Short mmCIF file of C-alpha atoms and ligand atoms in Angstrom, two decimals:
data_model
loop_
_atom_site.label_atom_id
_atom_site.label_comp_id
_atom_site.label_asym_id
_atom_site.label_seq_id
_atom_site.Cartn_x
_atom_site.Cartn_y
_atom_site.Cartn_z
CA MET A 3 19.69 -2.49 1.03
CA ALA A 4 21.18 -4.75 3.59
CA GLN A 5 24.69 -5.79 2.31
CA CYS A 6 26.06 -9.32 2.76
CA LYS A 7 27.06 -8.99 6.46
CA GLU A 8 23.94 -7.07 7.42
CA ILE A 9 21.57 -9.42 5.78
CA GLU A 10 23.30 -12.29 7.51
CA GLN A 11 22.70 -10.54 10.79
CA LEU A 12 19.11 -9.89 9.88
CA PHE A 13 18.70 -13.62 9.18
CA VAL A 14 20.19 -14.58 12.47
CA LYS A 15 17.88 -12.28 14.26
CA GLN A 16 14.86 -13.43 12.35
CA PHE A 17 15.57 -17.28 12.44
CA GLY A 18 18.09 -17.83 15.27
CA LYS A 19 20.57 -19.56 12.91
CA PHE A 20 23.03 -18.66 10.21
CA PRO A 21 21.97 -18.73 6.56
CA ASP A 22 23.36 -21.46 4.20
CA ALA A 23 23.83 -18.88 1.40
CA VAL A 24 23.57 -15.19 0.56
CA VAL A 25 23.02 -14.27 -3.03
CA HIS A 26 22.48 -11.15 -5.07
CA ALA A 27 20.66 -10.40 -8.31
CA PRO A 28 20.66 -7.02 -10.04
CA GLY A 29 17.91 -4.82 -11.53
CA ARG A 30 18.36 -3.52 -15.07
CA VAL A 31 18.10 -0.57 -17.31
CA ASN A 32 17.20 -0.94 -20.92
CA ILE A 33 19.42 1.14 -23.14
CA ILE A 34 17.20 0.64 -26.19
CA GLY A 35 14.71 -1.94 -27.58
CA ASP A 36 11.51 -1.59 -25.57
CA HIS A 37 8.32 -3.62 -26.24
CA THR A 38 10.30 -5.85 -28.56
CA ASP A 39 11.11 -8.71 -26.32
CA TYR A 40 7.63 -10.32 -26.39
CA ASN A 41 7.61 -9.80 -30.12
CA ASP A 42 10.70 -12.05 -30.50
CA GLY A 43 12.81 -9.03 -31.21
CA PHE A 44 16.08 -7.39 -29.95
CA VAL A 45 16.87 -5.59 -26.70
CA LEU A 46 20.00 -3.92 -25.35
CA PRO A 47 19.77 -3.89 -21.51
CA ALA A 48 22.47 -3.70 -18.86
CA ALA A 49 22.29 -5.08 -15.28
CA ILE A 50 22.79 -2.19 -12.73
CA ASN A 51 24.22 -1.69 -9.29
CA PHE A 52 20.77 -1.76 -7.68
CA GLY A 53 19.28 -5.17 -6.82
CA THR A 54 18.04 -7.72 -4.43
CA ASN A 55 19.94 -9.61 -1.74
CA ILE A 56 18.69 -12.89 -0.30
CA ALA A 57 19.93 -14.93 2.72
CA ILE A 58 18.48 -18.36 2.74
CA ALA A 59 18.67 -21.71 4.69
CA LYS A 60 17.22 -25.03 3.81
CA ARG A 61 14.42 -26.62 5.81
CA GLU A 62 13.57 -30.26 6.20
CA ASP A 63 9.82 -29.66 5.71
CA MET A 64 7.85 -27.97 2.93
CA LEU A 65 7.38 -24.63 4.84
CA VAL A 66 8.68 -21.34 3.18
CA ASN A 67 9.12 -18.41 5.53
CA VAL A 68 10.04 -15.12 4.01
CA TYR A 69 10.89 -11.85 5.77
CA ALA A 70 11.00 -8.90 3.41
CA HIS A 71 13.14 -6.25 5.14
CA ASP A 72 12.46 -3.53 2.64
CA CYS A 73 8.75 -4.28 2.07
CA GLU A 74 7.83 -2.64 5.35
CA GLN A 75 9.43 -5.67 7.22
CA GLN A 76 6.51 -7.76 6.20
CA SER A 77 6.63 -11.54 6.32
CA THR A 78 4.81 -14.40 4.77
CA GLU A 79 4.81 -18.19 4.99
CA PHE A 80 3.27 -20.87 2.91
CA ILE A 81 3.63 -24.56 2.09
CA LEU A 82 5.45 -25.39 -1.10
CA ASN A 83 2.89 -26.91 -3.37
CA GLN A 84 0.01 -25.13 -1.70
CA PHE A 85 0.34 -21.89 -3.63
CA TYR A 86 -2.25 -19.13 -3.43
CA PHE A 87 -2.49 -15.73 -4.92
CA ASP A 88 -1.95 -13.04 -2.23
CA GLU A 89 -4.41 -10.21 -2.95
CA VAL A 90 -2.88 -7.98 -0.25
CA ASN A 91 0.81 -8.24 -0.40
CA SER A 92 1.74 -8.41 -4.06
CA TRP A 93 5.45 -9.02 -3.42
CA CYS A 94 4.43 -12.49 -1.99
CA ASN A 95 3.20 -13.53 -5.45
CA TYR A 96 6.74 -13.20 -6.85
CA VAL A 97 7.99 -15.73 -4.27
CA GLN A 98 5.05 -18.09 -4.83
CA GLY A 99 5.15 -17.75 -8.61
CA SER A 100 8.81 -18.41 -8.75
CA LEU A 101 8.82 -21.40 -6.46
CA GLN A 102 5.83 -22.87 -8.30
CA ALA A 103 7.73 -22.67 -11.63
CA LEU A 104 10.79 -24.08 -9.85
CA ILE A 105 9.14 -27.08 -8.11
CA ASN A 106 7.57 -28.00 -11.50
CA GLU A 107 11.15 -28.49 -12.84
CA PHE A 108 12.72 -29.72 -9.65
CA PRO A 109 10.06 -31.66 -7.77
CA LEU A 110 12.42 -32.66 -4.98
CA ILE A 111 13.02 -29.15 -3.51
CA LYS A 112 11.81 -28.43 -0.01
CA GLY A 113 11.12 -25.40 2.12
CA ALA A 114 13.41 -22.63 3.21
CA ASP A 115 13.81 -19.68 5.56
CA ILE A 116 14.43 -16.58 3.63
CA VAL A 117 15.34 -12.89 4.32
CA VAL A 118 15.08 -10.55 1.34
CA SER A 119 16.45 -6.98 1.07
CA GLY A 120 16.42 -4.84 -2.03
CA ASN A 121 17.02 -1.37 -3.20
CA VAL A 122 15.64 -1.34 -6.77
CA PRO A 123 13.02 1.33 -6.68
CA GLN A 124 9.59 -0.41 -7.15
CA GLY A 125 7.36 0.42 -10.07
CA ALA A 126 10.10 2.51 -11.61
CA GLY A 127 10.85 0.30 -14.72
CA LEU A 128 14.19 -0.91 -13.32
CA SER A 129 12.96 -4.49 -12.82
CA SER A 130 12.75 -4.89 -9.03
CA SER A 131 10.54 -7.87 -9.59
CA ALA A 132 12.85 -9.72 -12.05
CA SER A 133 15.79 -9.10 -9.62
CA PHE A 134 13.68 -10.56 -6.78
CA GLU A 135 12.70 -13.59 -8.89
CA ILE A 136 16.29 -14.29 -10.11
CA ALA A 137 17.72 -13.77 -6.60
CA LEU A 138 15.28 -16.32 -5.26
CA LEU A 139 15.93 -18.85 -7.93
CA LYS A 140 19.66 -18.44 -7.48
CA ALA A 141 19.29 -18.86 -3.75
CA TYR A 142 17.32 -21.98 -4.09
CA ALA A 143 19.60 -23.36 -6.79
CA LYS A 144 22.63 -22.89 -4.39
CA ILE A 145 21.09 -24.50 -1.25
CA TYR A 146 19.54 -27.40 -3.13
CA ARG A 147 22.43 -27.72 -5.64
CA LEU A 148 20.02 -27.51 -8.58
CA SER A 149 21.42 -27.74 -12.16
CA LEU A 150 19.83 -24.41 -13.06
CA ASP A 151 21.55 -22.10 -15.49
CA GLY A 152 20.84 -18.42 -16.00
CA VAL A 153 18.78 -18.83 -19.18
CA LYS A 154 16.56 -21.48 -17.58
CA ALA A 155 16.22 -19.37 -14.46
CA ALA A 156 15.17 -16.47 -16.63
CA LYS A 157 12.52 -18.66 -18.19
CA LEU A 158 11.20 -19.67 -14.87
CA GLY A 159 10.97 -16.07 -13.71
CA GLN A 160 9.07 -15.21 -16.87
CA ILE A 161 6.70 -18.12 -16.17
CA ALA A 162 6.23 -16.74 -12.58
CA GLU A 163 5.12 -13.37 -14.05
CA ASN A 164 3.11 -14.77 -16.88
CA GLU A 165 1.21 -17.59 -15.11
CA PHE A 166 1.15 -16.49 -11.48
CA VAL A 167 1.50 -12.70 -11.19
CA GLY A 168 -0.50 -12.08 -14.29
CA CYS A 169 1.87 -9.84 -16.30
CA ASN A 170 2.59 -11.10 -19.74
CA CYS A 171 6.06 -9.67 -19.84
CA GLY A 172 8.81 -10.80 -22.16
CA ILE A 173 12.16 -12.39 -21.13
CA MET A 174 14.45 -9.31 -21.11
CA ASP A 175 14.36 -8.41 -17.43
CA GLN A 176 14.92 -11.87 -16.08
CA LEU A 177 17.64 -12.72 -18.57
CA ILE A 178 19.71 -9.68 -18.02
CA SER A 179 19.38 -9.99 -14.29
CA ALA A 180 20.68 -13.55 -14.55
CA MET A 181 23.29 -13.13 -17.41
CA GLY A 182 24.37 -9.58 -17.45
CA LYS A 183 28.10 -8.90 -17.57
CA SER A 184 29.92 -6.27 -15.55
CA GLU A 185 30.72 -3.07 -17.55
CA HIS A 186 28.79 -4.49 -20.51
CA ALA A 187 25.39 -4.10 -22.06
CA MET A 188 23.89 -7.11 -23.79
CA LEU A 189 22.32 -7.43 -27.15
CA LEU A 190 19.77 -10.20 -26.71
CA ASP A 191 17.88 -11.82 -29.48
CA CYS A 192 14.66 -12.67 -27.68
CA ARG A 193 13.74 -15.35 -30.21
CA THR A 194 16.82 -17.56 -29.91
CA LEU A 195 18.00 -16.15 -26.59
CA ALA A 196 21.42 -15.76 -28.11
CA PHE A 197 23.20 -12.85 -26.72
CA GLN A 198 26.42 -10.87 -27.10
CA ASP A 199 28.05 -8.51 -24.59
CA ALA A 200 28.87 -4.98 -25.66
CA LEU A 201 31.52 -3.06 -23.73
CA ILE A 202 30.17 0.32 -22.35
CA PRO A 203 33.15 2.58 -22.73
CA GLU A 204 34.67 3.38 -19.37
CA GLU A 205 34.03 7.13 -19.54
CA LEU A 206 30.25 6.68 -19.96
CA SER A 207 27.66 6.63 -17.20
CA LEU A 208 24.18 5.17 -17.18
CA PHE A 209 22.46 8.16 -15.95
CA ILE A 210 18.94 7.20 -14.84
CA VAL A 211 16.26 9.57 -13.68
CA ASN A 212 13.23 8.45 -11.85
CA SER A 213 10.15 10.55 -12.72
CA ASN A 214 8.48 9.26 -9.50
CA VAL A 215 5.30 9.00 -11.51
CA LYS A 216 3.49 5.84 -11.92
CA ARG A 217 0.26 5.60 -13.92
CA GLY A 218 -2.45 3.29 -12.84
CA LEU A 219 -3.51 0.23 -14.83
CA VAL A 220 0.12 -0.45 -15.93
CA ASP A 221 -0.25 -4.16 -16.19
CA SER A 222 -3.46 -4.06 -18.14
CA GLU A 223 -2.09 -1.34 -20.50
CA TYR A 224 0.99 -3.50 -20.99
CA ASN A 225 -0.91 -6.68 -21.65
CA SER A 226 -3.17 -4.84 -24.14
CA ARG A 227 -0.09 -3.58 -26.10
CA ARG A 228 1.04 -7.10 -26.29
CA GLU A 229 -2.31 -8.26 -27.56
CA GLN A 230 -2.27 -5.52 -30.17
CA CYS A 231 1.12 -6.70 -31.43
CA GLU A 232 -0.10 -10.34 -31.54
CA GLN A 233 -3.16 -9.22 -33.56
CA VAL A 234 -0.91 -7.74 -36.29
CA ALA A 235 1.26 -10.76 -36.27
CA GLN A 236 -1.90 -12.90 -36.79
CA TYR A 237 -3.05 -10.66 -39.53
CA PHE A 238 0.11 -11.64 -41.43
CA ASN A 239 -0.30 -15.25 -40.39
CA GLN A 240 2.83 -15.19 -38.31
CA ASN A 241 3.56 -16.22 -34.72
CA SER A 242 5.32 -12.89 -33.95
CA LEU A 243 6.15 -9.54 -35.46
CA ARG A 244 9.72 -10.72 -35.89
CA ASP A 245 8.53 -12.41 -39.06
CA VAL A 246 6.82 -9.32 -40.55
CA SER A 247 8.91 -6.94 -42.55
CA LEU A 248 8.51 -3.13 -42.62
CA ASP A 249 7.64 -3.38 -46.35
CA GLU A 250 4.88 -5.82 -45.66
CA LEU A 251 3.50 -3.59 -42.90
CA GLU A 252 3.51 -0.53 -45.15
CA ASN A 253 1.77 -2.45 -47.93
CA ALA A 254 -0.95 -3.53 -45.52
CA ARG A 255 -1.33 -0.11 -43.96
CA GLU A 256 -4.72 0.66 -45.65
CA ASN A 257 -6.23 -2.59 -44.35
CA LEU A 258 -5.03 -2.18 -40.72
CA ASP A 259 -6.52 -0.26 -37.97
CA ASP A 260 -4.32 2.84 -37.44
CA THR A 261 -3.56 2.04 -33.78
CA LEU A 262 -2.48 -1.49 -34.70
CA TYR A 263 -0.35 -0.19 -37.62
CA ARG A 264 1.47 2.19 -35.28
CA ARG A 265 2.09 -0.36 -32.65
CA ALA A 266 3.61 -2.71 -35.20
CA LYS A 267 5.65 0.09 -36.78
CA HIS A 268 7.19 0.86 -33.44
CA VAL A 269 8.22 -2.76 -32.87
CA LEU A 270 9.73 -3.16 -36.37
CA THR A 271 11.64 0.04 -36.33
CA GLU A 272 12.80 -0.47 -32.78
CA ASN A 273 14.37 -3.85 -33.70
CA VAL A 274 16.34 -2.04 -36.52
CA ARG A 275 17.43 0.70 -34.06
CA THR A 276 18.43 -1.75 -31.40
CA GLU A 277 20.88 -3.57 -33.69
CA GLN A 278 22.23 -0.30 -34.97
CA ALA A 279 22.71 0.88 -31.34
CA LEU A 280 24.89 -2.13 -30.60
CA ALA A 281 27.15 -1.06 -33.52
CA ALA A 282 27.10 2.51 -32.28
CA LEU A 283 28.12 1.44 -28.84
CA ASN A 284 30.82 -0.86 -30.19
CA GLY A 285 32.16 2.01 -32.36
CA ASN A 286 31.84 4.47 -29.49
CA ASN A 287 29.76 6.55 -31.86
CA LEU A 288 27.75 8.71 -29.43
CA ALA A 289 26.20 10.90 -32.19
CA LYS A 290 24.64 7.80 -33.67
CA LEU A 291 23.59 6.43 -30.32
CA SER A 292 22.02 9.81 -29.61
CA GLU A 293 20.02 9.77 -32.81
CA LEU A 294 18.82 6.17 -32.32
CA MET A 295 17.78 6.65 -28.65
CA TYR A 296 15.88 9.73 -29.44
CA ALA A 297 14.06 8.05 -32.41
CA SER A 298 13.24 5.25 -30.13
CA HIS A 299 11.79 7.64 -27.63
CA LEU A 300 9.57 9.40 -30.20
CA SER A 301 8.38 6.06 -31.50
CA LEU A 302 7.41 4.95 -27.98
CA GLN A 303 5.70 8.31 -27.45
CA GLN A 304 3.82 8.66 -30.70
CA ASP A 305 3.31 5.13 -32.05
CA PHE A 306 3.38 2.87 -29.07
CA GLU A 307 1.91 5.50 -26.71
CA VAL A 308 3.51 4.49 -23.46
CA THR A 309 5.22 7.64 -22.25
CA THR A 310 3.77 10.35 -19.97
CA PRO A 311 4.21 14.13 -20.05
CA GLU A 312 6.68 13.95 -17.16
CA ILE A 313 8.88 11.40 -18.97
CA ASP A 314 8.72 13.45 -22.27
CA GLY A 315 9.69 16.56 -20.27
CA LEU A 316 12.68 14.74 -18.65
CA VAL A 317 13.86 13.49 -22.01
CA MET A 318 13.71 17.09 -23.46
CA SER A 319 15.56 18.67 -20.56
CA ILE A 320 18.32 16.06 -20.77
CA LYS A 321 18.49 16.28 -24.55
CA ASN A 322 18.88 20.05 -24.40
CA VAL A 323 22.04 19.67 -22.14
CA ILE A 324 23.72 16.69 -23.86
CA GLY A 325 22.95 17.34 -27.47
CA GLN A 326 24.81 14.68 -29.51
CA GLN A 327 27.22 13.86 -26.75
CA GLY A 328 25.03 11.10 -25.51
CA GLY A 329 21.59 9.48 -25.87
CA VAL A 330 18.43 9.78 -23.87
CA ARG A 331 15.01 8.10 -23.83
CA MET A 332 12.33 6.44 -21.68
CA THR A 333 13.30 2.93 -20.54
CA GLY A 334 11.33 -0.13 -19.54
CA GLY A 335 7.59 -0.77 -19.93
CA GLY A 336 6.64 2.98 -19.81
CA PHE A 337 3.53 4.80 -18.19
CA GLY A 338 5.92 6.63 -15.92
CA GLY A 339 9.03 5.26 -14.43
CA CYS A 340 12.47 6.16 -15.57
CA VAL A 341 14.47 7.81 -18.30
CA ILE A 342 17.89 6.54 -19.28
CA ALA A 343 20.69 8.65 -20.60
CA VAL A 344 24.01 7.27 -21.74
CA VAL A 345 26.35 10.25 -21.20
CA PRO A 346 30.08 11.12 -20.59
CA ASP A 347 30.89 11.12 -16.90
CA THR A 348 31.97 14.73 -17.28
CA LEU A 349 28.35 15.83 -17.87
CA VAL A 350 26.82 14.10 -14.86
CA ASN A 351 27.08 16.92 -12.29
CA GLU A 352 25.68 19.53 -14.64
CA LEU A 353 22.88 17.13 -15.78
CA THR A 354 21.95 16.32 -12.22
CA GLU A 355 21.55 19.93 -11.46
CA VAL A 356 19.58 20.79 -14.57
CA VAL A 357 17.25 17.79 -14.25
CA LYS A 358 16.39 18.36 -10.71
CA THR A 359 15.54 22.04 -11.04
CA GLU A 360 13.85 21.86 -14.46
CA TYR A 361 11.72 18.80 -13.39
CA LYS A 362 10.59 20.44 -10.22
CA ARG A 363 9.82 23.69 -12.06
CA GLN A 364 7.77 21.99 -14.81
CA PHE A 365 5.93 19.35 -12.94
CA ASN A 366 6.37 20.24 -9.21
CA ILE A 367 7.74 16.74 -8.47
CA GLU A 368 11.14 15.76 -7.19
CA ALA A 369 13.11 13.52 -9.57
CA ASP A 370 15.61 10.93 -8.25
CA VAL A 371 18.90 10.52 -10.08
CA TYR A 372 20.81 7.25 -10.04
CA CYS A 373 24.23 7.36 -11.62
CA CYS A 374 24.74 3.65 -12.48
CA HIS A 375 27.29 1.31 -14.00
CA ALA A 376 26.75 -2.12 -15.56
CA THR A 377 27.15 -5.09 -13.15
CA GLN A 378 27.30 -8.80 -13.19
CA GLY A 379 24.22 -10.95 -13.41
CA ALA A 380 23.40 -13.58 -10.71
CA PHE A 381 24.27 -16.57 -12.85
CA ARG A 382 27.18 -15.19 -14.76
C1 GLA B 17 8.77 -4.67 -18.95
C2 GLA B 17 8.71 -6.04 -19.21
C3 GLA B 17 9.76 -6.49 -20.20
C4 GLA B 17 9.70 -5.62 -21.46
C5 GLA B 17 9.66 -4.20 -21.13
C6 GLA B 17 9.47 -3.30 -22.32
O1 GLA B 17 9.94 -4.29 -18.32
O2 GLA B 17 8.91 -6.89 -18.02
O3 GLA B 17 9.64 -7.86 -20.59
O4 GLA B 17 8.58 -6.01 -22.27
O5 GLA B 17 8.67 -3.86 -20.15
O6 GLA B 17 10.52 -3.37 -23.18
#
């Protein structure tokens, strides 16, 4: 990823002038609480030291020019207010979707010249798209001096995904990218959007392994999981699963389709685990965190059915090394992507070695390892 100075130079080369602003928004890793956000539940993500940088300058007309250095140096241009879905270059839809959501709130904004550079691996479950949306919104907020706070920006990013891109995601990714705090994870209540920061003890690493596997139909599988959750909420005459208790679900088990029952069971139990994980993190209780993260993984594997054999294999290899000294599970939307382990720094070298050789031996694929720490959100 082009750093500040570099992206400024790229901008000068591209547009023959200096940018008015350079901004950064991070990607994220979710420690626990997956597929709970769109059910008004709890999540515990952290912003990470991978993200998107944007250099931007105002224009007097309505033209938006974007040069995406790390998307094969592609570029796009469009007129603000004449948005269209780009069938070929999907990254353009994040720009259009975000600016459409933004102009609906701030009708006076105009065009911009933009250079984007990012290093969040795409399609790996580390929120490259949310970091892109939040960086863009932050960049626009800066040059047009918009009164846009992080929570509002997160909502606009989510609107871009839901209404323009066509992914019915929740708010987690955008919110942590906007409001994450350095060295902290964030317990977010996705219903009220109230959040609290939880210090990640200094000696722990966010050890992320990319399976480099991405199953097809991810968006449609994701959207169908969401619909299944909504069906169960409707069965109980509620707007979301947040208002359904585990007891109610168990009592209705006989009347529910088994798949729907298991989907809802995952969500309800995951909410409990996520709140408990906050307490475990705050108390530096790694044995408890380990138990909760593994239970989360099994629930996502067996009840929510969003893991793959490769991800399950990675989780087992890591678990065999760390035991109760740390936690490990799949992270993000699933269907491939990454595994997150929260582990003492002292285990990182051994883990890297084991993961790489074991994974290659079992699946004949190279895994990528990212040893991350929690960073600051774009609006914090
Ligand atoms: C994706 C979505 C998020 C969330 C996770 C699963 O990352 O963008 O909103 O639903 O999947 O927890």
